[in-house]
mmCIF file of C-alpha atoms in Angstrom:
data_model
loop_
_atom_site.group_PDB
_atom_site.id
_atom_site.type_symbol
_atom_site.label_atom_id
_atom_site.label_comp_id
_atom_site.label_asym_id
_atom_site.label_seq_id
_atom_site.Cartn_x
_atom_site.Cartn_y
_atom_site.Cartn_z
ATOM 1 C CA MET V 1 -64.089 -40.159 -91.824
ATOM 2 C CA ALA V 2 -61.647 -39.362 -89.466
ATOM 3 C CA LYS V 3 -61.747 -35.357 -89.895
ATOM 4 C CA ASN V 4 -65.832 -35.513 -89.283
ATOM 5 C CA TYR V 5 -64.994 -37.308 -85.906
ATOM 6 C CA PHE V 6 -62.956 -34.537 -85.156
ATOM 7 C CA GLN V 7 -65.024 -31.518 -86.153
ATOM 8 C CA LEU V 8 -67.923 -33.543 -84.895
ATOM 9 C CA SER V 9 -66.243 -33.814 -81.465
ATOM 10 C CA LEU V 10 -65.136 -30.003 -81.452
ATOM 11 C CA ILE V 11 -68.742 -28.972 -82.051
ATOM 12 C CA SER V 12 -69.950 -30.933 -79.390
ATOM 13 C CA ALA V 13 -67.123 -29.845 -76.876
ATOM 14 C CA ALA V 14 -68.509 -26.310 -77.718
ATOM 15 C CA LEU V 15 -72.010 -26.953 -77.287
ATOM 16 C CA MET V 16 -72.000 -28.520 -73.950
ATOM 17 C CA SER V 17 -69.344 -26.405 -72.219
ATOM 18 C CA SER V 18 -70.744 -23.548 -70.075
ATOM 19 C CA THR V 19 -70.005 -20.945 -68.213
ATOM 20 C CA ALA V 20 -69.297 -21.686 -64.412
ATOM 21 C CA TRP V 21 -70.175 -18.658 -62.128
ATOM 22 C CA ALA V 22 -67.983 -18.620 -59.207
ATOM 23 C CA ASP V 23 -68.988 -18.370 -56.158
ATOM 24 C CA SER V 24 -69.251 -14.877 -54.133
ATOM 25 C CA LEU V 25 -66.626 -14.438 -51.030
ATOM 26 C CA LYS V 26 -67.138 -14.425 -47.308
ATOM 27 C CA ALA V 27 -65.876 -11.756 -45.391
ATOM 28 C CA ILE V 28 -64.006 -13.488 -42.422
ATOM 29 C CA ASP V 29 -63.762 -11.666 -38.981
ATOM 30 C CA VAL V 30 -60.310 -11.859 -37.558
ATOM 31 C CA SER V 31 -59.694 -11.323 -33.984
ATOM 32 C CA VAL V 32 -56.537 -11.160 -32.254
ATOM 33 C CA SER V 33 -56.075 -12.296 -28.455
ATOM 34 C CA ASN V 34 -53.389 -11.292 -26.136
ATOM 35 C CA GLU V 35 -52.892 -14.902 -24.857
ATOM 36 C CA THR V 36 -49.531 -16.310 -24.555
ATOM 37 C CA LEU V 37 -48.223 -19.215 -26.863
ATOM 38 C CA ALA V 38 -47.696 -22.261 -25.121
ATOM 39 C CA THR V 39 -43.533 -22.989 -25.795
ATOM 40 C CA GLY V 40 -43.606 -26.876 -24.595
ATOM 41 C CA TYR V 41 -39.812 -27.782 -23.281
ATOM 42 C CA SER V 42 -38.053 -25.532 -26.054
ATOM 43 C CA PRO V 43 -35.568 -23.467 -24.711
ATOM 44 C CA THR V 44 -34.458 -19.828 -25.765
ATOM 45 C CA GLN V 45 -30.715 -19.535 -24.475
ATOM 46 C CA SER V 46 -27.835 -21.544 -23.431
ATOM 47 C CA VAL V 47 -24.627 -21.213 -21.769
ATOM 48 C CA ALA V 48 -23.229 -24.146 -23.432
ATOM 49 C CA GLY V 49 -22.667 -22.658 -27.196
ATOM 50 C CA ARG V 50 -20.952 -19.888 -26.534
ATOM 51 C CA LYS V 51 -19.777 -19.694 -22.866
ATOM 52 C CA SER V 52 -21.909 -17.066 -22.231
ATOM 53 C CA THR V 53 -25.644 -16.624 -22.020
ATOM 54 C CA THR V 54 -26.425 -16.256 -25.634
ATOM 55 C CA ALA V 55 -30.065 -16.467 -27.087
ATOM 56 C CA LEU V 56 -30.245 -20.469 -29.120
ATOM 57 C CA MET V 57 -31.151 -18.124 -32.321
ATOM 58 C CA ARG V 58 -28.001 -16.309 -32.301
ATOM 59 C CA THR V 59 -25.661 -19.766 -31.418
ATOM 60 C CA PRO V 60 -23.466 -20.354 -34.540
ATOM 61 C CA ILE V 61 -23.484 -24.095 -33.618
ATOM 62 C CA SER V 62 -26.105 -26.505 -33.183
ATOM 63 C CA VAL V 63 -27.086 -26.418 -29.410
ATOM 64 C CA GLU V 64 -29.852 -29.002 -27.868
ATOM 65 C CA VAL V 65 -31.283 -28.411 -24.417
ATOM 66 C CA VAL V 66 -32.932 -31.124 -22.107
ATOM 67 C CA SER V 67 -34.196 -29.402 -19.442
ATOM 68 C CA ASN V 68 -35.650 -29.968 -16.100
ATOM 69 C CA LYS V 69 -38.734 -29.965 -16.546
ATOM 70 C CA LEU V 70 -38.446 -32.593 -19.757
ATOM 71 C CA MET V 71 -36.597 -34.990 -17.509
ATOM 72 C CA LYS V 72 -39.291 -35.051 -14.900
ATOM 73 C CA ASP V 73 -41.991 -35.736 -17.430
ATOM 74 C CA GLN V 74 -40.127 -38.407 -18.915
ATOM 75 C CA GLY V 75 -39.570 -40.146 -15.868
ATOM 76 C CA VAL V 76 -35.894 -40.296 -16.031
ATOM 77 C CA ASP V 77 -34.088 -42.077 -13.237
ATOM 78 C CA HIS V 78 -30.434 -40.909 -14.746
ATOM 79 C CA VAL V 79 -28.866 -38.829 -17.574
ATOM 80 C CA ILE V 80 -28.293 -41.469 -19.624
ATOM 81 C CA ASP V 81 -32.142 -42.103 -19.851
ATOM 82 C CA ALA V 82 -32.587 -38.243 -20.777
ATOM 83 C CA LEU V 83 -30.638 -38.696 -23.638
ATOM 84 C CA ASN V 84 -32.037 -41.577 -25.271
ATOM 85 C CA TYR V 85 -34.877 -39.350 -26.899
ATOM 86 C CA HIS V 86 -32.568 -37.033 -28.709
ATOM 87 C CA SER V 87 -31.476 -37.217 -31.965
ATOM 88 C CA GLY V 88 -27.976 -37.775 -33.094
ATOM 89 C CA ILE V 89 -27.098 -39.268 -29.262
ATOM 90 C CA VAL V 90 -26.771 -42.445 -28.429
ATOM 91 C CA SER V 91 -26.236 -43.579 -24.703
ATOM 92 C CA ASN V 92 -25.696 -46.363 -22.768
ATOM 93 C CA TYR V 93 -24.319 -47.773 -19.340
ATOM 94 C CA ARG V 94 -20.894 -49.519 -19.271
ATOM 95 C CA GLY V 95 -19.764 -51.617 -16.511
ATOM 96 C CA SER V 96 -22.013 -52.959 -13.970
ATOM 97 C CA ASN V 97 -21.548 -49.978 -11.518
ATOM 98 C CA GLN V 98 -23.897 -47.560 -14.412
ATOM 99 C CA ARG V 99 -21.085 -45.851 -16.062
ATOM 100 C CA MET V 100 -21.822 -43.569 -19.106
ATOM 101 C CA GLU V 101 -21.249 -44.129 -22.118
ATOM 102 C CA ILE V 102 -22.416 -41.279 -24.952
ATOM 103 C CA THR V 103 -21.612 -40.773 -28.491
ATOM 104 C CA ILE V 104 -22.816 -37.455 -30.349
ATOM 105 C CA ARG V 105 -23.308 -37.675 -33.913
ATOM 106 C CA GLY V 106 -21.439 -41.457 -34.166
ATOM 107 C CA VAL V 107 -18.491 -40.113 -32.447
ATOM 108 C CA GLY V 108 -16.889 -40.630 -28.605
ATOM 109 C CA ASN V 109 -13.896 -40.075 -27.143
ATOM 110 C CA LYS V 110 -11.685 -43.089 -27.177
ATOM 111 C CA ALA V 111 -8.796 -41.572 -26.563
ATOM 112 C CA ASN V 112 -9.568 -40.479 -22.963
ATOM 113 C CA SER V 113 -9.739 -42.533 -19.749
ATOM 114 C CA ASN V 114 -13.662 -42.253 -19.600
ATOM 115 C CA GLY V 115 -13.269 -45.215 -22.889
ATOM 116 C CA GLY V 116 -15.965 -44.493 -25.327
ATOM 117 C CA THR V 117 -18.028 -41.145 -23.777
ATOM 118 C CA VAL V 118 -17.722 -37.834 -25.012
ATOM 119 C CA PRO V 119 -16.185 -35.091 -23.287
ATOM 120 C CA THR V 120 -19.117 -33.936 -20.012
ATOM 121 C CA TYR V 121 -18.592 -30.704 -18.261
ATOM 122 C CA VAL V 122 -20.459 -29.723 -14.725
ATOM 123 C CA ASN V 123 -21.030 -26.108 -15.028
ATOM 124 C CA GLY V 124 -18.480 -25.570 -17.070
ATOM 125 C CA VAL V 125 -15.883 -27.767 -15.516
ATOM 126 C CA SER V 126 -14.685 -31.079 -16.853
ATOM 127 C CA TYR V 127 -15.970 -33.994 -15.206
ATOM 128 C CA ALA V 128 -13.422 -36.486 -15.202
ATOM 129 C CA ALA V 129 -15.499 -38.968 -13.954
ATOM 130 C CA ASP V 130 -18.242 -40.996 -15.725
ATOM 131 C CA TYR V 131 -20.661 -42.183 -13.112
ATOM 132 C CA ALA V 132 -24.216 -41.829 -13.809
ATOM 133 C CA ILE V 133 -25.706 -38.367 -12.739
ATOM 134 C CA ARG V 134 -29.353 -38.421 -11.620
ATOM 135 C CA PRO V 135 -31.258 -35.856 -12.742
ATOM 136 C CA PHE V 136 -32.840 -34.331 -9.580
ATOM 137 C CA PHE V 137 -30.029 -32.139 -8.802
ATOM 138 C CA LEU V 138 -29.614 -30.471 -12.492
ATOM 139 C CA GLU V 139 -31.551 -27.554 -13.983
ATOM 140 C CA ARG V 140 -30.438 -28.822 -17.567
ATOM 141 C CA ILE V 141 -28.421 -30.469 -19.924
ATOM 142 C CA ASP V 142 -26.597 -28.648 -22.844
ATOM 143 C CA ILE V 143 -25.302 -30.851 -25.736
ATOM 144 C CA VAL V 144 -23.143 -29.260 -28.252
ATOM 145 C CA LYS V 145 -23.234 -31.056 -31.739
ATOM 146 C CA SER V 146 -19.691 -30.126 -33.624
ATOM 147 C CA PRO V 147 -16.577 -29.575 -33.063
ATOM 148 C CA ASN V 148 -15.426 -27.175 -30.268
ATOM 149 C CA SER V 149 -11.972 -27.411 -29.421
ATOM 150 C CA VAL V 150 -11.692 -23.284 -28.808
ATOM 151 C CA LEU V 151 -14.358 -22.853 -26.218
ATOM 152 C CA TYR V 152 -13.557 -26.324 -24.694
ATOM 153 C CA GLY V 153 -9.780 -27.645 -25.050
ATOM 154 C CA GLN V 154 -8.856 -30.574 -26.688
ATOM 155 C CA SER V 155 -12.182 -32.163 -27.745
ATOM 156 C CA ASN V 156 -13.885 -34.770 -29.999
ATOM 157 C CA PRO V 157 -15.163 -33.424 -33.284
ATOM 158 C CA GLY V 158 -18.852 -35.010 -32.115
ATOM 159 C CA GLY V 159 -19.096 -32.316 -29.469
ATOM 160 C CA VAL V 160 -19.445 -31.758 -25.673
ATOM 161 C CA MET V 161 -22.448 -32.633 -23.056
ATOM 162 C CA ASP V 162 -22.652 -29.624 -20.255
ATOM 163 C CA ILE V 163 -24.480 -30.534 -17.274
ATOM 164 C CA VAL V 164 -25.791 -27.265 -15.465
ATOM 165 C CA THR V 165 -26.895 -28.400 -11.668
ATOM 166 C CA LYS V 166 -29.644 -26.283 -9.702
ATOM 167 C CA LYS V 167 -29.047 -22.848 -8.545
ATOM 168 C CA ALA V 168 -29.790 -22.325 -4.445
ATOM 169 C CA GLN V 169 -33.046 -20.549 -3.883
ATOM 170 C CA GLY V 170 -32.101 -19.170 -0.549
ATOM 171 C CA LYS V 171 -35.076 -20.481 0.900
ATOM 172 C CA ASN V 172 -36.151 -23.639 2.872
ATOM 173 C CA GLN V 173 -37.981 -26.074 0.816
ATOM 174 C CA GLY V 174 -38.368 -29.678 0.306
ATOM 175 C CA GLU V 175 -39.307 -32.369 -2.581
ATOM 176 C CA LEU V 176 -40.168 -35.988 -2.223
ATOM 177 C CA GLN V 177 -40.729 -38.369 -5.159
ATOM 178 C CA PHE V 178 -41.785 -41.987 -4.897
ATOM 179 C CA ILE V 179 -42.169 -44.074 -7.931
ATOM 180 C CA LEU V 180 -43.297 -47.455 -8.187
ATOM 181 C CA GLY V 181 -43.342 -50.010 -11.259
ATOM 182 C CA SER V 182 -42.925 -53.464 -11.868
ATOM 183 C CA ASN V 183 -40.206 -55.770 -12.323
ATOM 184 C CA GLN V 184 -38.526 -54.673 -9.083
ATOM 185 C CA ARG V 185 -38.609 -50.929 -9.695
ATOM 186 C CA TYR V 186 -39.663 -49.045 -6.782
#
């Protein structure tokens, strides 16, 4: 009896199946434009990874660059606020005088006098103080996320932060900024 059902199902499947023809392909017109590609906040080069201007793609270590445009668009007041949006970096204020406390990849530098912060450089020169810096004067912040004592001397395994200041433009110019908000923010 089971054999008859099997044969019956095979015969019915063969009779019910029909050939399905595929649709014909339509030609697609492809045009190339000479428009520029928007890169957003993606920088192309940094000095921090090799102590010379190098393309980020050719830098053998992990370097993260925070540009001035990104800091302006985020509306940050201090460097600490700009670093809070980046992976592997924890930044806080310490004490009543707004000192920076930064760790990269979970490692600070407890051995130095700065407390628990990573080594910080301004234009490649060691910045021994850890007072909060306003981003108005900065071109970018380069964060090197790896041990790099060859480039920066004694440092911690988490990484270092190099703050690059703006260069003089050789012309008179000014900028006025006013921020208004709630909770005594002005």
